[in-house]
mmCIF file of C-alpha atoms in Angstrom:
data_model
loop_
_atom_site.group_PDB
_atom_site.id
_atom_site.type_symbol
_atom_site.label_atom_id
_atom_site.label_comp_id
_atom_site.label_asym_id
_atom_site.label_seq_id
_atom_site.Cartn_x
_atom_site.Cartn_y
_atom_site.Cartn_z
ATOM 1 C CA MET A 119 -1.853 -6.200 -8.096
ATOM 2 C CA TYR A 120 -2.592 -2.476 -8.178
ATOM 3 C CA LEU A 121 -1.445 0.653 -6.405
ATOM 4 C CA THR A 122 -3.922 3.077 -4.884
ATOM 5 C CA LYS A 123 -1.474 5.936 -5.485
ATOM 6 C CA SER A 124 -0.029 6.294 -8.976
ATOM 7 C CA PRO A 125 3.765 5.834 -8.806
ATOM 8 C CA LEU A 126 6.151 8.538 -9.961
ATOM 9 C CA LEU A 127 7.801 6.087 -12.351
ATOM 10 C CA LEU A 128 4.611 5.748 -14.399
ATOM 11 C CA LYS A 129 4.168 9.516 -14.476
ATOM 12 C CA TRP A 130 7.752 9.831 -15.676
ATOM 13 C CA TYR A 131 7.263 7.194 -18.399
ATOM 14 C CA TYR A 132 4.019 8.779 -19.650
ATOM 15 C CA PRO A 133 4.613 12.514 -19.077
ATOM 16 C CA SER A 134 2.142 13.610 -21.753
ATOM 17 C CA LEU A 135 -0.806 12.002 -19.959
ATOM 18 C CA THR A 136 -2.853 13.817 -17.314
ATOM 19 C CA TRP A 137 -2.337 12.279 -13.864
ATOM 20 C CA ASN A 138 -3.657 15.129 -11.722
ATOM 21 C CA LYS A 139 -4.732 18.731 -12.020
ATOM 22 C CA PRO A 140 -3.049 21.792 -10.451
ATOM 23 C CA ARG A 141 -2.494 21.507 -6.708
ATOM 24 C CA ASP A 142 -3.143 25.163 -5.845
ATOM 25 C CA ARG A 143 -6.936 24.894 -5.389
ATOM 26 C CA LYS A 144 -9.134 22.824 -3.086
ATOM 27 C CA VAL A 145 -10.712 21.009 -6.017
ATOM 28 C CA ILE A 146 -11.120 17.252 -6.495
ATOM 29 C CA TYR A 147 -11.996 15.458 -9.731
ATOM 30 C CA LEU A 148 -14.148 12.353 -9.299
ATOM 31 C CA THR A 149 -14.242 9.989 -12.260
ATOM 32 C CA PHE A 150 -16.312 6.883 -12.949
ATOM 33 C CA ASP A 151 -15.294 4.123 -15.355
ATOM 34 C CA ASP A 152 -17.161 1.402 -17.248
ATOM 35 C CA GLY A 153 -20.795 2.625 -17.274
ATOM 36 C CA PRO A 154 -23.456 3.491 -17.970
ATOM 37 C CA ILE A 155 -25.100 0.675 -15.977
ATOM 38 C CA PRO A 156 -28.695 0.612 -14.633
ATOM 39 C CA ASP A 157 -29.027 1.248 -10.888
ATOM 40 C CA VAL A 158 -25.271 1.687 -10.394
ATOM 41 C CA THR A 159 -24.868 4.819 -12.525
ATOM 42 C CA ASP A 160 -28.237 6.023 -11.238
ATOM 43 C CA PHE A 161 -26.936 5.772 -7.664
ATOM 44 C CA ALA A 162 -23.783 7.692 -8.542
ATOM 45 C CA LEU A 163 -25.789 10.450 -10.235
ATOM 46 C CA LYS A 164 -28.219 10.825 -7.323
ATOM 47 C CA THR A 165 -25.395 10.890 -4.788
ATOM 48 C CA LEU A 166 -23.434 13.494 -6.744
ATOM 49 C CA LYS A 167 -26.535 15.657 -7.080
ATOM 50 C CA SER A 168 -27.173 15.532 -3.329
ATOM 51 C CA PHE A 169 -23.748 17.140 -2.784
ATOM 52 C CA ASN A 170 -24.005 19.496 -5.772
ATOM 53 C CA ALA A 171 -20.901 17.765 -7.149
ATOM 54 C CA LYS A 172 -19.816 17.336 -10.754
ATOM 55 C CA ALA A 173 -17.816 14.398 -12.093
ATOM 56 C CA THR A 174 -16.531 12.786 -15.271
ATOM 57 C CA PHE A 175 -17.878 9.479 -16.613
ATOM 58 C CA PHE A 176 -15.596 7.424 -18.858
ATOM 59 C CA CYS A 177 -18.156 5.362 -20.732
ATOM 60 C CA ILE A 178 -17.855 2.097 -22.623
ATOM 61 C CA GLY A 179 -19.407 2.411 -26.061
ATOM 62 C CA ASP A 180 -21.270 -0.897 -25.857
ATOM 63 C CA ASN A 181 -22.860 0.181 -22.568
ATOM 64 C CA ILE A 182 -23.931 3.465 -24.150
ATOM 65 C CA ARG A 183 -25.571 1.431 -26.903
ATOM 66 C CA LYS A 184 -27.405 -0.714 -24.360
ATOM 67 C CA HIS A 185 -28.407 2.115 -22.005
ATOM 68 C CA PRO A 186 -28.808 5.370 -23.978
ATOM 69 C CA ASP A 187 -31.262 6.878 -21.471
ATOM 70 C CA ILE A 188 -28.760 6.660 -18.630
ATOM 71 C CA PHE A 189 -26.037 8.079 -20.862
ATOM 72 C CA ASN A 190 -28.265 11.038 -21.673
ATOM 73 C CA GLN A 191 -29.004 11.531 -17.976
ATOM 74 C CA ILE A 192 -25.276 11.839 -17.243
ATOM 75 C CA LYS A 193 -25.062 14.647 -19.781
ATOM 76 C CA ASN A 194 -28.312 16.280 -18.663
ATOM 77 C CA ASP A 195 -27.011 16.409 -15.088
ATOM 78 C CA GLY A 196 -24.052 18.476 -16.279
ATOM 79 C CA HIS A 197 -21.256 15.937 -15.955
ATOM 80 C CA SER A 198 -18.431 15.384 -18.431
ATOM 81 C CA ILE A 199 -18.237 12.387 -20.728
ATOM 82 C CA GLY A 200 -15.061 10.503 -21.593
ATOM 83 C CA ASN A 201 -14.237 7.753 -24.094
ATOM 84 C CA HIS A 202 -13.309 4.373 -22.520
ATOM 85 C CA THR A 203 -13.245 2.364 -25.795
ATOM 86 C CA PHE A 204 -16.229 0.445 -27.165
ATOM 87 C CA ASN A 205 -15.373 -2.930 -25.615
ATOM 88 C CA HIS A 206 -13.038 -2.112 -22.704
ATOM 89 C CA LEU A 207 -9.915 -3.239 -24.536
ATOM 90 C CA LYS A 208 -6.576 -3.738 -22.819
ATOM 91 C CA GLY A 209 -4.112 -1.734 -24.910
ATOM 92 C CA TRP A 210 -1.030 -3.784 -24.057
ATOM 93 C CA LYS A 211 -2.638 -6.918 -25.505
ATOM 94 C CA THR A 212 -4.442 -5.361 -28.483
ATOM 95 C CA PRO A 213 -2.973 -4.613 -31.946
ATOM 96 C CA ASP A 214 -2.853 -0.874 -32.590
ATOM 97 C CA GLU A 215 -5.202 -0.948 -35.575
ATOM 98 C CA ILE A 216 -7.904 -2.803 -33.635
ATOM 99 C CA TYR A 217 -7.442 -0.534 -30.612
ATOM 100 C CA LEU A 218 -7.760 2.638 -32.660
ATOM 101 C CA LYS A 219 -10.871 1.329 -34.428
ATOM 102 C CA ASN A 220 -12.469 0.415 -31.088
ATOM 103 C CA PHE A 221 -11.592 3.843 -29.701
ATOM 104 C CA GLN A 222 -13.153 5.470 -32.753
ATOM 105 C CA MET A 223 -16.398 3.475 -32.412
ATOM 106 C CA CYS A 224 -16.804 4.891 -28.904
ATOM 107 C CA GLN A 225 -15.731 8.356 -30.034
ATOM 108 C CA GLU A 226 -18.620 8.447 -32.496
ATOM 109 C CA GLN A 227 -20.991 8.090 -29.530
ATOM 110 C CA THR A 228 -19.209 10.304 -27.026
ATOM 111 C CA ALA A 229 -17.789 13.104 -29.215
ATOM 112 C CA THR A 230 -15.438 14.053 -26.391
ATOM 113 C CA ASN A 231 -11.902 15.329 -25.976
ATOM 114 C CA LEU A 232 -11.327 13.080 -22.932
ATOM 115 C CA PHE A 233 -10.067 9.501 -23.092
ATOM 116 C CA ARG A 234 -9.061 6.999 -20.421
ATOM 117 C CA PRO A 235 -7.471 3.716 -21.521
ATOM 118 C CA PRO A 236 -9.117 0.719 -19.808
ATOM 119 C CA TYR A 237 -6.943 -0.711 -17.012
ATOM 120 C CA GLY A 238 -4.721 2.354 -17.503
ATOM 121 C CA ARG A 239 -2.774 0.296 -20.042
ATOM 122 C CA ILE A 240 -1.868 1.798 -23.370
ATOM 123 C CA LYS A 241 1.153 1.578 -25.677
ATOM 124 C CA LYS A 242 3.006 4.698 -26.697
ATOM 125 C CA SER A 243 2.304 3.772 -30.321
ATOM 126 C CA GLN A 244 -1.443 3.783 -29.541
ATOM 127 C CA ILE A 245 -1.124 7.196 -27.911
ATOM 128 C CA ARG A 246 0.562 8.511 -31.061
ATOM 129 C CA SER A 247 -2.125 7.030 -33.339
ATOM 130 C CA ILE A 248 -5.010 8.390 -31.307
ATOM 131 C CA ARG A 249 -3.470 11.854 -31.036
ATOM 132 C CA ALA A 250 -2.706 11.923 -34.746
ATOM 133 C CA ALA A 251 -6.418 11.423 -35.379
ATOM 134 C CA HIS A 252 -7.550 13.688 -32.507
ATOM 135 C CA PRO A 253 -4.883 16.287 -31.683
ATOM 136 C CA GLU A 254 -7.098 17.991 -29.091
ATOM 137 C CA LEU A 255 -7.564 14.819 -27.053
ATOM 138 C CA GLN A 256 -6.576 14.680 -23.384
ATOM 139 C CA ILE A 257 -5.644 11.226 -22.084
ATOM 140 C CA ILE A 258 -6.728 11.140 -18.460
ATOM 141 C CA MET A 259 -5.141 8.816 -15.927
ATOM 142 C CA TRP A 260 -5.391 9.294 -12.132
ATOM 143 C CA ASP A 261 -3.438 9.712 -8.937
ATOM 144 C CA VAL A 262 -5.918 7.938 -6.603
ATOM 145 C CA LEU A 263 -7.432 4.523 -7.328
ATOM 146 C CA SER A 264 -10.238 3.617 -4.939
ATOM 147 C CA GLY A 265 -9.929 -0.123 -5.567
ATOM 148 C CA ASP A 266 -13.711 -0.492 -5.666
ATOM 149 C CA PHE A 267 -13.362 -3.059 -8.485
ATOM 150 C CA ASP A 268 -11.540 -5.419 -6.091
ATOM 151 C CA ILE A 269 -14.082 -7.935 -4.748
ATOM 152 C CA ASN A 270 -11.660 -8.898 -1.961
ATOM 153 C CA LEU A 271 -11.475 -5.321 -0.663
ATOM 154 C CA SER A 272 -13.796 -4.253 2.125
ATOM 155 C CA PRO A 273 -15.990 -1.185 1.571
ATOM 156 C CA GLU A 274 -14.267 0.444 4.542
ATOM 157 C CA LYS A 275 -10.791 -0.057 3.046
ATOM 158 C CA CYS A 276 -11.997 1.278 -0.309
ATOM 159 C CA CYS A 277 -13.154 4.447 1.407
ATOM 160 C CA LYS A 278 -9.899 4.690 3.370
ATOM 161 C CA ASN A 279 -7.874 4.401 0.142
ATOM 162 C CA VAL A 280 -9.486 7.593 -1.116
ATOM 163 C CA LEU A 281 -9.530 9.556 2.133
ATOM 164 C CA GLN A 282 -5.851 8.913 2.857
ATOM 165 C CA ASN A 283 -4.450 9.612 -0.614
ATOM 166 C CA THR A 284 -6.536 12.495 -1.965
ATOM 167 C CA ARG A 285 -5.252 16.066 -2.012
ATOM 168 C CA ASN A 286 -5.719 19.244 -4.030
ATOM 169 C CA GLY A 287 -6.101 18.474 -7.734
ATOM 170 C CA SER A 288 -6.463 14.717 -7.295
ATOM 171 C CA ILE A 289 -8.156 12.680 -10.011
ATOM 172 C CA ILE A 290 -9.959 9.797 -8.283
ATOM 173 C CA VAL A 291 -11.201 6.600 -9.944
ATOM 174 C CA PHE A 292 -14.466 4.956 -8.961
ATOM 175 C CA HIS A 293 -16.400 2.490 -11.135
ATOM 176 C CA ASP A 294 -20.104 2.563 -11.958
ATOM 177 C CA SER A 295 -20.068 -1.190 -12.579
ATOM 178 C CA LEU A 296 -21.917 -4.091 -10.980
ATOM 179 C CA LYS A 297 -18.691 -5.602 -9.652
ATOM 180 C CA ALA A 298 -17.728 -2.370 -7.880
ATOM 181 C CA PHE A 299 -21.156 -1.369 -6.616
ATOM 182 C CA ASP A 300 -20.944 -2.678 -3.032
ATOM 183 C CA ARG A 301 -17.763 -0.718 -2.365
ATOM 184 C CA MET A 302 -18.592 2.353 -4.448
ATOM 185 C CA ARG A 303 -21.986 2.922 -2.815
ATOM 186 C CA TYR A 304 -20.379 2.759 0.625
ATOM 187 C CA ALA A 305 -17.369 4.951 -0.153
ATOM 188 C CA LEU A 306 -18.763 7.617 -2.501
ATOM 189 C CA PRO A 307 -21.130 9.410 -0.089
ATOM 190 C CA LYS A 308 -18.523 9.313 2.679
ATOM 191 C CA VAL A 309 -15.841 10.759 0.405
ATOM 192 C CA LEU A 310 -18.193 13.495 -0.765
ATOM 193 C CA ALA A 311 -19.214 14.347 2.799
ATOM 194 C CA HIS A 312 -15.649 14.328 4.169
ATOM 195 C CA PHE A 313 -14.144 16.611 1.550
ATOM 196 C CA SER A 314 -17.191 18.868 1.290
ATOM 197 C CA ASN A 315 -16.924 19.479 5.027
ATOM 198 C CA ALA A 316 -13.236 20.258 4.542
ATOM 199 C CA GLY A 317 -14.067 22.998 2.023
ATOM 200 C CA TYR A 318 -13.344 21.151 -1.210
ATOM 201 C CA HIS A 319 -15.279 21.444 -4.455
ATOM 202 C CA PHE A 320 -15.899 18.589 -6.899
ATOM 203 C CA GLU A 321 -15.507 19.617 -10.535
ATOM 204 C CA LYS A 322 -15.660 17.838 -13.875
ATOM 205 C CA LEU A 323 -12.694 17.538 -16.212
#
């Protein structure tokens, strides 16, 4: 069960997290979780470049270790990097000490001030621990979830999720993962084309 539009209740419960950016400009923030992955991340990078769009990649530390060349290509193409833990840990089910250590292992590779908790699930105690160690850190959530990770979702519905819910300042989640690839590769170019034609810009966080 997931919601394509982040509910107000969650935003109220976690007010210190970033759910969207200011609504006064025609700017959209595309984000990609779980890479870098061969072919999948490559596709995302080539598609973004064809629209002169920038994005933010929340990388898993173990995937950076396995695919350093792709990780470097993300940076060389001018996109932002975010920490997504080393092993894609679910915060609600992970002791704080283990979670913080796993975060730190990824932070040593990414050296970023952006963090997205896997599954969007993090305890308030984990937020406090991470911010105590990294006061400058921004914890980035989203207001539009494409649903591309859902193998039961059609590519067309994935695209529709984004087109119908995105507005000024939206932070959108795609995944550069093998599981999401069929839906992401259908939806991403259509989303870029639709909003580019409507006068939007795609910027990194």
